[in-house]
mmCIF file of N, CA, C and O in Angstrom:
data_model
loop_
_atom_site.group_PDB
_atom_site.id
_atom_site.type_symbol
_atom_site.label_atom_id
_atom_site.label_comp_id
_atom_site.label_asym_id
_atom_site.label_seq_id
_atom_site.Cartn_x
_atom_site.Cartn_y
_atom_site.Cartn_z
ATOM 1 N N UNK A 1 10.445 5.517 6.133
ATOM 2 C CA UNK A 1 11.050 6.306 5.084
ATOM 3 C C UNK A 1 10.277 7.592 4.886
ATOM 4 O O UNK A 1 9.061 7.591 4.932
ATOM 5 N N UNK A 2 10.983 8.618 4.621
ATOM 6 C CA UNK A 2 10.302 9.872 4.358
ATOM 7 C C UNK A 2 9.860 9.921 2.906
ATOM 8 O O UNK A 2 10.472 9.315 2.035
ATOM 9 N N UNK A 3 8.791 10.652 2.646
ATOM 10 C CA UNK A 3 8.224 10.705 1.305
ATOM 11 C C UNK A 3 9.188 11.260 0.276
ATOM 12 O O UNK A 3 9.233 10.803 -0.857
ATOM 13 N N UNK A 4 9.993 12.243 0.652
ATOM 14 C CA UNK A 4 10.876 12.853 -0.329
ATOM 15 C C UNK A 4 12.027 11.941 -0.743
ATOM 16 O O UNK A 4 12.646 12.159 -1.769
ATOM 17 N N UNK A 5 12.321 10.909 0.033
ATOM 18 C CA UNK A 5 13.411 10.008 -0.317
ATOM 19 C C UNK A 5 12.926 8.650 -0.819
ATOM 20 O O UNK A 5 13.728 7.817 -1.196
ATOM 21 N N UNK A 6 11.634 8.423 -0.830
ATOM 22 C CA UNK A 6 11.133 7.096 -1.149
ATOM 23 C C UNK A 6 11.179 6.805 -2.646
ATOM 24 O O UNK A 6 11.577 5.730 -3.050
ATOM 25 N N UNK A 7 10.755 7.717 -3.472
ATOM 26 C CA UNK A 7 10.717 7.473 -4.921
ATOM 27 C C UNK A 7 12.051 7.852 -5.553
ATOM 28 O O UNK A 7 12.166 8.807 -6.276
ATOM 29 N N UNK A 8 13.071 7.115 -5.218
ATOM 30 C CA UNK A 8 14.409 7.396 -5.731
ATOM 31 C C UNK A 8 14.945 6.205 -6.489
ATOM 32 O O UNK A 8 14.361 5.128 -6.486
ATOM 33 N N UNK A 9 16.062 6.397 -7.084
ATOM 34 C CA UNK A 9 16.722 5.354 -7.867
ATOM 35 C C UNK A 9 16.996 4.112 -7.029
ATOM 36 O O UNK A 9 16.937 2.996 -7.529
ATOM 37 N N UNK A 10 17.285 4.255 -5.761
ATOM 38 C CA UNK A 10 17.634 3.096 -4.941
ATOM 39 C C UNK A 10 16.434 2.241 -4.584
ATOM 40 O O UNK A 10 16.601 1.094 -4.200
ATOM 41 N N UNK A 11 15.220 2.769 -4.715
ATOM 42 C CA UNK A 11 14.040 2.015 -4.311
ATOM 43 C C UNK A 11 13.215 1.519 -5.487
ATOM 44 O O UNK A 11 12.360 0.674 -5.318
ATOM 45 N N UNK A 12 13.433 2.058 -6.661
ATOM 46 C CA UNK A 12 12.651 1.663 -7.821
ATOM 47 C C UNK A 12 13.602 1.178 -8.899
ATOM 48 O O UNK A 12 14.461 1.914 -9.354
ATOM 49 N N UNK A 13 13.438 -0.054 -9.283
ATOM 50 C CA UNK A 13 14.256 -0.612 -10.353
ATOM 51 C C UNK A 13 13.456 -0.545 -11.645
ATOM 52 O O UNK A 13 12.355 -1.044 -11.733
ATOM 53 N N UNK A 14 14.008 0.076 -12.653
ATOM 54 C CA UNK A 14 13.370 0.176 -13.951
ATOM 55 C C UNK A 14 14.175 -0.675 -14.915
ATOM 56 O O UNK A 14 15.403 -0.704 -14.852
ATOM 57 N N UNK A 15 13.484 -1.378 -15.782
ATOM 58 C CA UNK A 15 14.155 -2.333 -16.665
ATOM 59 C C UNK A 15 15.244 -1.685 -17.496
ATOM 60 O O UNK A 15 16.341 -2.200 -17.616
ATOM 61 N N UNK A 16 14.991 -0.538 -18.060
ATOM 62 C CA UNK A 16 15.988 0.140 -18.886
ATOM 63 C C UNK A 16 16.577 1.286 -18.074
ATOM 64 O O UNK A 16 16.042 2.373 -18.037
ATOM 65 N N UNK A 17 17.708 1.061 -17.413
ATOM 66 C CA UNK A 17 18.292 2.034 -16.509
ATOM 67 C C UNK A 17 18.818 3.293 -17.168
ATOM 68 O O UNK A 17 19.130 4.251 -16.493
ATOM 69 N N UNK A 18 18.930 3.303 -18.509
ATOM 70 C CA UNK A 18 19.483 4.478 -19.176
ATOM 71 C C UNK A 18 18.584 5.700 -19.076
ATOM 72 O O UNK A 18 19.049 6.808 -19.270
ATOM 73 N N UNK A 19 17.279 5.530 -18.787
ATOM 74 C CA UNK A 19 16.408 6.702 -18.716
ATOM 75 C C UNK A 19 16.414 7.328 -17.331
ATOM 76 O O UNK A 19 15.869 8.411 -17.150
ATOM 77 N N UNK A 20 17.005 6.659 -16.366
ATOM 78 C CA UNK A 20 17.025 7.205 -15.012
ATOM 79 C C UNK A 20 18.067 8.300 -14.893
ATOM 80 O O UNK A 20 19.157 8.203 -15.443
ATOM 81 N N UNK A 21 17.757 9.360 -14.152
ATOM 82 C CA UNK A 21 18.743 10.414 -13.930
ATOM 83 C C UNK A 21 19.877 9.917 -13.038
ATOM 84 O O UNK A 21 19.739 8.930 -12.329
ATOM 85 N N UNK A 22 20.997 10.607 -13.074
ATOM 86 C CA UNK A 22 22.124 10.246 -12.228
ATOM 87 C C UNK A 22 21.832 10.634 -10.787
ATOM 88 O O UNK A 22 21.227 11.658 -10.504
ATOM 89 N N UNK A 23 22.290 9.813 -9.870
ATOM 90 C CA UNK A 23 22.161 10.126 -8.458
ATOM 91 C C UNK A 23 20.806 9.790 -7.880
ATOM 92 O O UNK A 23 19.957 9.185 -8.512
ATOM 93 N N UNK A 24 20.602 10.185 -6.631
ATOM 94 C CA UNK A 24 19.383 9.901 -5.897
ATOM 95 C C UNK A 24 18.416 11.076 -6.014
ATOM 96 O O UNK A 24 18.466 12.015 -5.231
ATOM 97 N N UNK A 25 17.556 11.027 -7.011
ATOM 98 C CA UNK A 25 16.568 12.071 -7.200
ATOM 99 C C UNK A 25 15.204 11.428 -7.393
ATOM 100 O O UNK A 25 15.098 10.272 -7.809
ATOM 101 N N UNK A 26 14.164 12.176 -7.069
ATOM 102 C CA UNK A 26 12.813 11.671 -7.286
ATOM 103 C C UNK A 26 12.542 11.539 -8.770
ATOM 104 O O UNK A 26 12.999 12.343 -9.571
ATOM 105 N N UNK A 27 11.813 10.511 -9.129
ATOM 106 C CA UNK A 27 11.455 10.329 -10.530
ATOM 107 C C UNK A 27 9.944 10.306 -10.644
ATOM 108 O O UNK A 27 9.240 10.012 -9.683
ATOM 109 N N UNK A 28 9.452 10.617 -11.818
ATOM 110 C CA UNK A 28 8.008 10.643 -12.025
ATOM 111 C C UNK A 28 7.564 9.324 -12.656
ATOM 112 O O UNK A 28 8.374 8.524 -13.119
ATOM 113 N N UNK A 29 6.254 9.112 -12.683
ATOM 114 C CA UNK A 29 5.698 7.877 -13.219
ATOM 115 C C UNK A 29 6.005 7.737 -14.711
ATOM 116 O O UNK A 29 6.207 6.634 -15.206
ATOM 117 N N UNK A 30 6.065 8.852 -15.413
ATOM 118 C CA UNK A 30 6.418 8.816 -16.828
ATOM 119 C C UNK A 30 7.799 8.240 -17.061
ATOM 120 O O UNK A 30 8.032 7.526 -18.042
ATOM 121 N N UNK A 31 8.730 8.513 -16.164
ATOM 122 C CA UNK A 31 10.076 7.970 -16.276
ATOM 123 C C UNK A 31 10.061 6.458 -16.080
ATOM 124 O O UNK A 31 10.767 5.730 -16.774
ATOM 125 N N UNK A 32 9.239 5.987 -15.143
ATOM 126 C CA UNK A 32 9.118 4.546 -14.928
ATOM 127 C C UNK A 32 8.583 3.883 -16.192
ATOM 128 O O UNK A 32 9.100 2.862 -16.644
ATOM 129 N N UNK A 33 7.556 4.465 -16.788
ATOM 130 C CA UNK A 33 6.976 3.886 -18.001
ATOM 131 C C UNK A 33 7.922 3.995 -19.194
ATOM 132 O O UNK A 33 8.038 3.066 -19.992
ATOM 133 N N UNK A 34 8.610 5.124 -19.326
ATOM 134 C CA UNK A 34 9.544 5.304 -20.430
ATOM 135 C C UNK A 34 10.695 4.311 -20.332
ATOM 136 O O UNK A 34 11.191 3.804 -21.330
ATOM 137 N N UNK A 35 11.122 4.001 -19.136
ATOM 138 C CA UNK A 35 12.187 3.030 -18.947
ATOM 139 C C UNK A 35 11.732 1.605 -19.169
ATOM 140 O O UNK A 35 12.541 0.697 -19.247
ATOM 141 N N UNK A 36 10.433 1.411 -19.276
ATOM 142 C CA UNK A 36 9.880 0.068 -19.431
ATOM 143 C C UNK A 36 9.125 -0.090 -20.737
ATOM 144 O O UNK A 36 8.181 -0.863 -20.823
ATOM 145 N N UNK A 37 9.512 0.635 -21.773
ATOM 146 C CA UNK A 37 8.785 0.570 -23.040
ATOM 147 C C UNK A 37 8.812 -0.822 -23.668
ATOM 148 O O UNK A 37 7.788 -1.300 -24.153
ATOM 149 N N UNK A 38 9.948 -1.476 -23.663
ATOM 150 C CA UNK A 38 10.019 -2.803 -24.259
ATOM 151 C C UNK A 38 9.106 -3.811 -23.545
ATOM 152 O O UNK A 38 8.328 -4.502 -24.207
ATOM 153 N N UNK A 39 9.137 -3.902 -22.215
ATOM 154 C CA UNK A 39 8.212 -4.834 -21.561
ATOM 155 C C UNK A 39 6.741 -4.473 -21.796
ATOM 156 O O UNK A 39 5.908 -5.363 -21.946
ATOM 157 N N UNK A 40 6.426 -3.177 -21.852
ATOM 158 C CA UNK A 40 5.040 -2.777 -22.104
ATOM 159 C C UNK A 40 4.613 -3.225 -23.492
ATOM 160 O O UNK A 40 3.511 -3.767 -23.672
ATOM 161 N N UNK A 41 5.480 -3.039 -24.473
ATOM 162 C CA UNK A 41 5.163 -3.468 -25.836
ATOM 163 C C UNK A 41 4.999 -4.992 -25.898
ATOM 164 O O UNK A 41 4.097 -5.500 -26.574
ATOM 165 N N UNK A 42 5.831 -5.724 -25.173
ATOM 166 C CA UNK A 42 5.721 -7.182 -25.162
ATOM 167 C C UNK A 42 4.396 -7.611 -24.542
ATOM 168 O O UNK A 42 3.678 -8.450 -25.092
ATOM 169 N N UNK A 43 4.041 -7.041 -23.379
ATOM 170 C CA UNK A 43 2.762 -7.382 -22.731
ATOM 171 C C UNK A 43 1.588 -7.071 -23.649
ATOM 172 O O UNK A 43 0.687 -7.888 -23.824
ATOM 173 N N UNK A 44 1.579 -5.871 -24.230
ATOM 174 C CA UNK A 44 0.463 -5.486 -25.097
ATOM 175 C C UNK A 44 0.448 -6.298 -26.392
ATOM 176 O O UNK A 44 -0.630 -6.648 -26.891
ATOM 177 N N UNK A 45 1.623 -6.605 -26.932
ATOM 178 C CA UNK A 45 1.693 -7.401 -28.152
ATOM 179 C C UNK A 45 1.153 -8.808 -27.947
ATOM 180 O O UNK A 45 0.387 -9.329 -28.776
ATOM 181 N N UNK A 46 1.528 -9.430 -26.852
ATOM 182 C CA UNK A 46 1.021 -10.768 -26.556
ATOM 183 C C UNK A 46 -0.482 -10.726 -26.329
ATOM 184 O O UNK A 46 -1.228 -11.593 -26.817
ATOM 185 N N UNK A 47 -0.950 -9.711 -25.593
ATOM 186 C CA UNK A 47 -2.394 -9.589 -25.344
ATOM 187 C C UNK A 47 -3.162 -9.405 -26.648
ATOM 188 O O UNK A 47 -4.212 -10.038 -26.854
ATOM 189 N N UNK A 48 -2.666 -8.572 -27.542
ATOM 190 C CA UNK A 48 -3.346 -8.360 -28.826
ATOM 191 C C UNK A 48 -3.323 -9.624 -29.668
ATOM 192 O O UNK A 48 -4.330 -9.979 -30.295
ATOM 193 N N UNK A 49 -2.193 -10.314 -29.679
ATOM 194 C CA UNK A 49 -2.082 -11.544 -30.456
ATOM 195 C C UNK A 49 -3.086 -12.596 -29.989
ATOM 196 O O UNK A 49 -3.833 -13.154 -30.795
ATOM 197 N N UNK A 50 -3.105 -12.864 -28.675
ATOM 198 C CA UNK A 50 -4.014 -13.904 -28.183
ATOM 199 C C UNK A 50 -5.473 -13.461 -28.281
ATOM 200 O O UNK A 50 -6.359 -14.291 -28.438
ATOM 201 N N UNK A 51 -5.727 -12.158 -28.210
ATOM 202 C CA UNK A 51 -7.099 -11.667 -28.343
ATOM 203 C C UNK A 51 -7.649 -11.971 -29.728
ATOM 204 O O UNK A 51 -8.771 -12.449 -29.874
ATOM 205 N N UNK A 52 -6.853 -11.687 -30.754
ATOM 206 C CA UNK A 52 -7.330 -11.866 -32.116
ATOM 207 C C UNK A 52 -7.187 -13.298 -32.625
ATOM 208 O O UNK A 52 -7.998 -13.760 -33.415
ATOM 209 N N UNK A 53 -6.148 -14.012 -32.210
ATOM 210 C CA UNK A 53 -5.906 -15.349 -32.736
ATOM 211 C C UNK A 53 -6.675 -16.420 -31.949
ATOM 212 O O UNK A 53 -7.282 -17.308 -32.546
ATOM 213 N N UNK A 54 -6.651 -16.327 -30.631
ATOM 214 C CA UNK A 54 -7.277 -17.372 -29.829
ATOM 215 C C UNK A 54 -8.667 -16.966 -29.353
ATOM 216 O O UNK A 54 -9.667 -17.380 -29.915
ATOM 217 N N UNK A 55 -8.687 -16.166 -28.305
ATOM 218 C CA UNK A 55 -9.953 -15.860 -27.666
ATOM 219 C C UNK A 55 -9.749 -14.626 -26.780
ATOM 220 O O UNK A 55 -8.698 -14.497 -26.145
ATOM 221 N N UNK A 56 -10.733 -13.745 -26.691
ATOM 222 C CA UNK A 56 -10.586 -12.601 -25.781
ATOM 223 C C UNK A 56 -10.401 -13.012 -24.323
ATOM 224 O O UNK A 56 -9.773 -12.296 -23.544
ATOM 225 N N UNK A 57 -10.896 -14.180 -23.960
ATOM 226 C CA UNK A 57 -10.749 -14.651 -22.585
ATOM 227 C C UNK A 57 -9.279 -14.873 -22.222
ATOM 228 O O UNK A 57 -8.868 -14.616 -21.091
ATOM 229 N N UNK A 58 -8.476 -15.313 -23.172
ATOM 230 C CA UNK A 58 -7.046 -15.520 -22.923
ATOM 231 C C UNK A 58 -6.361 -14.186 -22.626
ATOM 232 O O UNK A 58 -5.502 -14.098 -21.749
ATOM 233 N N UNK A 59 -6.769 -13.126 -23.325
ATOM 234 C CA UNK A 59 -6.211 -11.796 -23.063
ATOM 235 C C UNK A 59 -6.621 -11.306 -21.672
ATOM 236 O O UNK A 59 -5.833 -10.648 -20.981
ATOM 237 N N UNK A 60 -7.832 -11.637 -21.248
ATOM 238 C CA UNK A 60 -8.286 -11.261 -19.900
ATOM 239 C C UNK A 60 -7.454 -11.994 -18.850
ATOM 240 O O UNK A 60 -7.089 -11.414 -17.819
ATOM 241 N N UNK A 61 -7.132 -13.250 -19.102
ATOM 242 C CA UNK A 61 -6.294 -14.015 -18.167
ATOM 243 C C UNK A 61 -4.900 -13.380 -18.071
ATOM 244 O O UNK A 61 -4.345 -13.266 -16.975
ATOM 245 N N UNK A 62 -4.349 -12.943 -19.192
ATOM 246 C CA UNK A 62 -3.047 -12.273 -19.156
ATOM 247 C C UNK A 62 -3.126 -10.982 -18.350
ATOM 248 O O UNK A 62 -2.240 -10.678 -17.549
ATOM 249 N N UNK A 63 -4.196 -10.222 -18.560
ATOM 250 C CA UNK A 63 -4.393 -9.006 -17.768
ATOM 251 C C UNK A 63 -4.518 -9.302 -16.285
ATOM 252 O O UNK A 63 -4.011 -8.560 -15.444
ATOM 253 N N UNK A 64 -5.188 -10.398 -15.958
ATOM 254 C CA UNK A 64 -5.329 -10.795 -14.555
ATOM 255 C C UNK A 64 -3.973 -11.164 -13.956
ATOM 256 O O UNK A 64 -3.693 -10.832 -12.797
ATOM 257 N N UNK A 65 -3.128 -11.841 -14.734
ATOM 258 C CA UNK A 65 -1.777 -12.156 -14.256
ATOM 259 C C UNK A 65 -0.984 -10.888 -13.963
ATOM 260 O O UNK A 65 -0.261 -10.814 -12.957
ATOM 261 N N UNK A 66 -1.109 -9.892 -14.841
ATOM 262 C CA UNK A 66 -0.431 -8.620 -14.618
ATOM 263 C C UNK A 66 -0.936 -7.963 -13.330
ATOM 264 O O UNK A 66 -0.142 -7.497 -12.512
ATOM 265 N N UNK A 67 -2.262 -7.939 -13.137
ATOM 266 C CA UNK A 67 -2.824 -7.314 -11.937
ATOM 267 C C UNK A 67 -2.445 -8.061 -10.659
ATOM 268 O O UNK A 67 -2.184 -7.429 -9.626
ATOM 269 N N UNK A 68 -2.401 -9.374 -10.715
ATOM 270 C CA UNK A 68 -1.995 -10.147 -9.540
ATOM 271 C C UNK A 68 -0.539 -9.849 -9.200
ATOM 272 O O UNK A 68 -0.199 -9.620 -8.033
ATOM 273 N N UNK A 69 0.314 -9.836 -10.200
ATOM 274 C CA UNK A 69 1.730 -9.527 -9.974
ATOM 275 C C UNK A 69 1.905 -8.109 -9.416
ATOM 276 O O UNK A 69 2.702 -7.886 -8.501
ATOM 277 N N UNK A 70 1.142 -7.159 -9.967
ATOM 278 C CA UNK A 70 1.193 -5.790 -9.472
ATOM 279 C C UNK A 70 0.742 -5.732 -8.013
ATOM 280 O O UNK A 70 1.382 -5.081 -7.185
ATOM 281 N N UNK A 71 -0.356 -6.415 -7.689
ATOM 282 C CA UNK A 71 -0.896 -6.391 -6.323
ATOM 283 C C UNK A 71 0.091 -6.979 -5.322
ATOM 284 O O UNK A 71 0.261 -6.446 -4.222
ATOM 285 N N UNK A 72 0.732 -8.073 -5.687
ATOM 286 C CA UNK A 72 1.716 -8.689 -4.789
ATOM 287 C C UNK A 72 2.903 -7.751 -4.585
ATOM 288 O O UNK A 72 3.361 -7.547 -3.453
ATOM 289 N N UNK A 73 3.408 -7.165 -5.667
ATOM 290 C CA UNK A 73 4.520 -6.218 -5.543
ATOM 291 C C UNK A 73 4.157 -5.005 -4.699
ATOM 292 O O UNK A 73 4.952 -4.545 -3.878
ATOM 293 N N UNK A 74 2.950 -4.481 -4.896
ATOM 294 C CA UNK A 74 2.488 -3.336 -4.113
ATOM 295 C C UNK A 74 2.405 -3.702 -2.630
ATOM 296 O O UNK A 74 2.886 -2.955 -1.770
ATOM 297 N N UNK A 75 1.816 -4.860 -2.338
ATOM 298 C CA UNK A 75 1.666 -5.277 -0.936
ATOM 299 C C UNK A 75 3.020 -5.500 -0.267
ATOM 300 O O UNK A 75 3.206 -5.110 0.900
ATOM 301 N N UNK A 76 3.960 -6.101 -0.972
ATOM 302 C CA UNK A 76 5.289 -6.321 -0.387
ATOM 303 C C UNK A 76 5.999 -5.001 -0.100
ATOM 304 O O UNK A 76 6.655 -4.854 0.943
ATOM 305 N N UNK A 77 5.853 -4.029 -0.980
ATOM 306 C CA UNK A 77 6.494 -2.730 -0.751
ATOM 307 C C UNK A 77 5.821 -1.974 0.388
ATOM 308 O O UNK A 77 6.486 -1.308 1.175
ATOM 309 N N UNK A 78 4.513 -2.086 0.489
ATOM 310 C CA UNK A 78 3.816 -1.422 1.603
ATOM 311 C C UNK A 78 4.196 -2.068 2.931
ATOM 312 O O UNK A 78 4.302 -1.392 3.945
ATOM 313 N N UNK A 79 4.407 -3.373 2.921
ATOM 314 C CA UNK A 79 4.808 -4.069 4.142
ATOM 315 C C UNK A 79 6.166 -3.583 4.620
ATOM 316 O O UNK A 79 6.447 -3.542 5.819
ATOM 317 N N UNK A 80 7.020 -3.183 3.664
ATOM 318 C CA UNK A 80 8.336 -2.638 4.016
ATOM 319 C C UNK A 80 8.271 -1.143 4.336
ATOM 320 O O UNK A 80 9.301 -0.491 4.440
ATOM 321 N N UNK A 81 7.065 -0.618 4.442
ATOM 322 C CA UNK A 81 6.781 0.768 4.840
ATOM 323 C C UNK A 81 7.216 1.807 3.810
ATOM 324 O O UNK A 81 7.603 2.915 4.157
ATOM 325 N N UNK A 82 7.166 1.429 2.530
ATOM 326 C CA UNK A 82 7.367 2.418 1.478
ATOM 327 C C UNK A 82 6.095 3.249 1.370
ATOM 328 O O UNK A 82 5.021 2.812 1.752
ATOM 329 N N UNK A 83 6.222 4.439 0.821
ATOM 330 C CA UNK A 83 5.044 5.269 0.619
ATOM 331 C C UNK A 83 4.162 4.649 -0.467
ATOM 332 O O UNK A 83 4.586 3.767 -1.219
ATOM 333 N N UNK A 84 2.917 5.102 -0.543
ATOM 334 C CA UNK A 84 1.995 4.585 -1.559
ATOM 335 C C UNK A 84 2.538 4.887 -2.948
ATOM 336 O O UNK A 84 2.517 4.035 -3.836
ATOM 337 N N UNK A 85 3.049 6.082 -3.144
ATOM 338 C CA UNK A 85 3.604 6.479 -4.444
ATOM 339 C C UNK A 85 4.767 5.573 -4.832
ATOM 340 O O UNK A 85 4.835 5.058 -5.941
ATOM 341 N N UNK A 86 5.674 5.365 -3.934
ATOM 342 C CA UNK A 86 6.822 4.505 -4.201
ATOM 343 C C UNK A 86 6.381 3.070 -4.442
ATOM 344 O O UNK A 86 6.936 2.381 -5.299
ATOM 345 N N UNK A 87 5.371 2.625 -3.711
ATOM 346 C CA UNK A 87 4.876 1.263 -3.889
ATOM 347 C C UNK A 87 4.254 1.063 -5.263
ATOM 348 O O UNK A 87 4.459 0.024 -5.899
ATOM 349 N N UNK A 88 3.524 2.057 -5.740
ATOM 350 C CA UNK A 88 2.917 1.958 -7.072
ATOM 351 C C UNK A 88 4.006 1.948 -8.135
ATOM 352 O O UNK A 88 4.019 1.092 -9.025
ATOM 353 N N UNK A 89 4.918 2.897 -8.059
ATOM 354 C CA UNK A 89 6.004 2.978 -9.040
ATOM 355 C C UNK A 89 6.825 1.687 -9.032
ATOM 356 O O UNK A 89 7.144 1.128 -10.074
ATOM 357 N N UNK A 90 7.182 1.234 -7.858
ATOM 358 C CA UNK A 90 8.005 0.039 -7.735
ATOM 359 C C UNK A 90 7.293 -1.214 -8.198
ATOM 360 O O UNK A 90 7.903 -2.101 -8.792
ATOM 361 N N UNK A 91 5.979 -1.297 -7.933
ATOM 362 C CA UNK A 91 5.216 -2.472 -8.356
ATOM 363 C C UNK A 91 5.129 -2.534 -9.875
ATOM 364 O O UNK A 91 5.324 -3.587 -10.475
ATOM 365 N N UNK A 92 4.852 -1.407 -10.512
ATOM 366 C CA UNK A 92 4.786 -1.380 -11.977
ATOM 367 C C UNK A 92 6.154 -1.703 -12.565
ATOM 368 O O UNK A 92 6.285 -2.561 -13.452
ATOM 369 N N UNK A 93 7.190 -1.036 -12.085
ATOM 370 C CA UNK A 93 8.541 -1.303 -12.577
ATOM 371 C C UNK A 93 8.982 -2.732 -12.310
ATOM 372 O O UNK A 93 9.620 -3.364 -13.144
ATOM 373 N N UNK A 94 8.607 -3.259 -11.156
ATOM 374 C CA UNK A 94 8.985 -4.625 -10.803
ATOM 375 C C UNK A 94 8.321 -5.663 -11.687
ATOM 376 O O UNK A 94 8.960 -6.622 -12.122
ATOM 377 N N UNK A 95 7.020 -5.498 -11.943
ATOM 378 C CA UNK A 95 6.309 -6.445 -12.810
ATOM 379 C C UNK A 95 6.914 -6.426 -14.202
ATOM 380 O O UNK A 95 7.167 -7.476 -14.803
ATOM 381 N N UNK A 96 7.147 -5.233 -14.729
ATOM 382 C CA UNK A 96 7.703 -5.134 -16.069
ATOM 383 C C UNK A 96 9.134 -5.671 -16.115
ATOM 384 O O UNK A 96 9.547 -6.302 -17.087
ATOM 385 N N UNK A 97 9.897 -5.428 -15.049
ATOM 386 C CA UNK A 97 11.269 -5.919 -14.990
ATOM 387 C C UNK A 97 11.305 -7.441 -14.922
ATOM 388 O O UNK A 97 12.017 -8.096 -15.686
ATOM 389 N N UNK A 98 10.535 -8.022 -14.042
ATOM 390 C CA UNK A 98 10.559 -9.482 -13.857
ATOM 391 C C UNK A 98 9.967 -10.200 -15.059
ATOM 392 O O UNK A 98 10.347 -11.333 -15.347
ATOM 393 N N UNK A 99 9.051 -9.582 -15.765
ATOM 394 C CA UNK A 99 8.454 -10.237 -16.926
ATOM 395 C C UNK A 99 9.447 -10.345 -18.082
ATOM 396 O O UNK A 99 9.279 -11.167 -18.972
ATOM 397 N N UNK A 100 10.483 -9.538 -18.071
ATOM 398 C CA UNK A 100 11.484 -9.572 -19.140
ATOM 399 C C UNK A 100 12.720 -10.365 -18.741
ATOM 400 O O UNK A 100 13.708 -10.382 -19.464
ATOM 401 N N UNK A 101 12.671 -11.067 -17.630
ATOM 402 C CA UNK A 101 13.840 -11.792 -17.135
ATOM 403 C C UNK A 101 14.313 -12.858 -18.125
ATOM 404 O O UNK A 101 15.500 -13.135 -18.217
ATOM 405 N N UNK A 102 13.406 -13.433 -18.894
ATOM 406 C CA UNK A 102 13.782 -14.467 -19.846
ATOM 407 C C UNK A 102 14.472 -13.947 -21.089
ATOM 408 O O UNK A 102 15.089 -14.700 -21.835
ATOM 409 N N UNK A 103 14.351 -12.655 -21.343
ATOM 410 C CA UNK A 103 14.950 -12.073 -22.541
ATOM 411 C C UNK A 103 16.314 -11.556 -22.201
ATOM 412 O O UNK A 103 17.044 -10.978 -22.732
#
């Protein structure tokens, strides 16, 4: 894949599709994060809750789960020969998207 076509709507799924521009255009990392505000708030809310109510170690375990999920998503996208930029965007969007599957 060429770099100019890799970070497009067809390769990166964002949980809230309403923030994505129409058509196949490059998007920035801010757009990925803006489209994933609800999952980010859920991840941070759970981390803050368990940090203060239970133990800081539980919040570290949640962070580790996020990093493991991100690493697996990044590696799978790189294996499919996506660019590094597209792999990062897609891994972040993918983790946030899959974490909200139950809602």
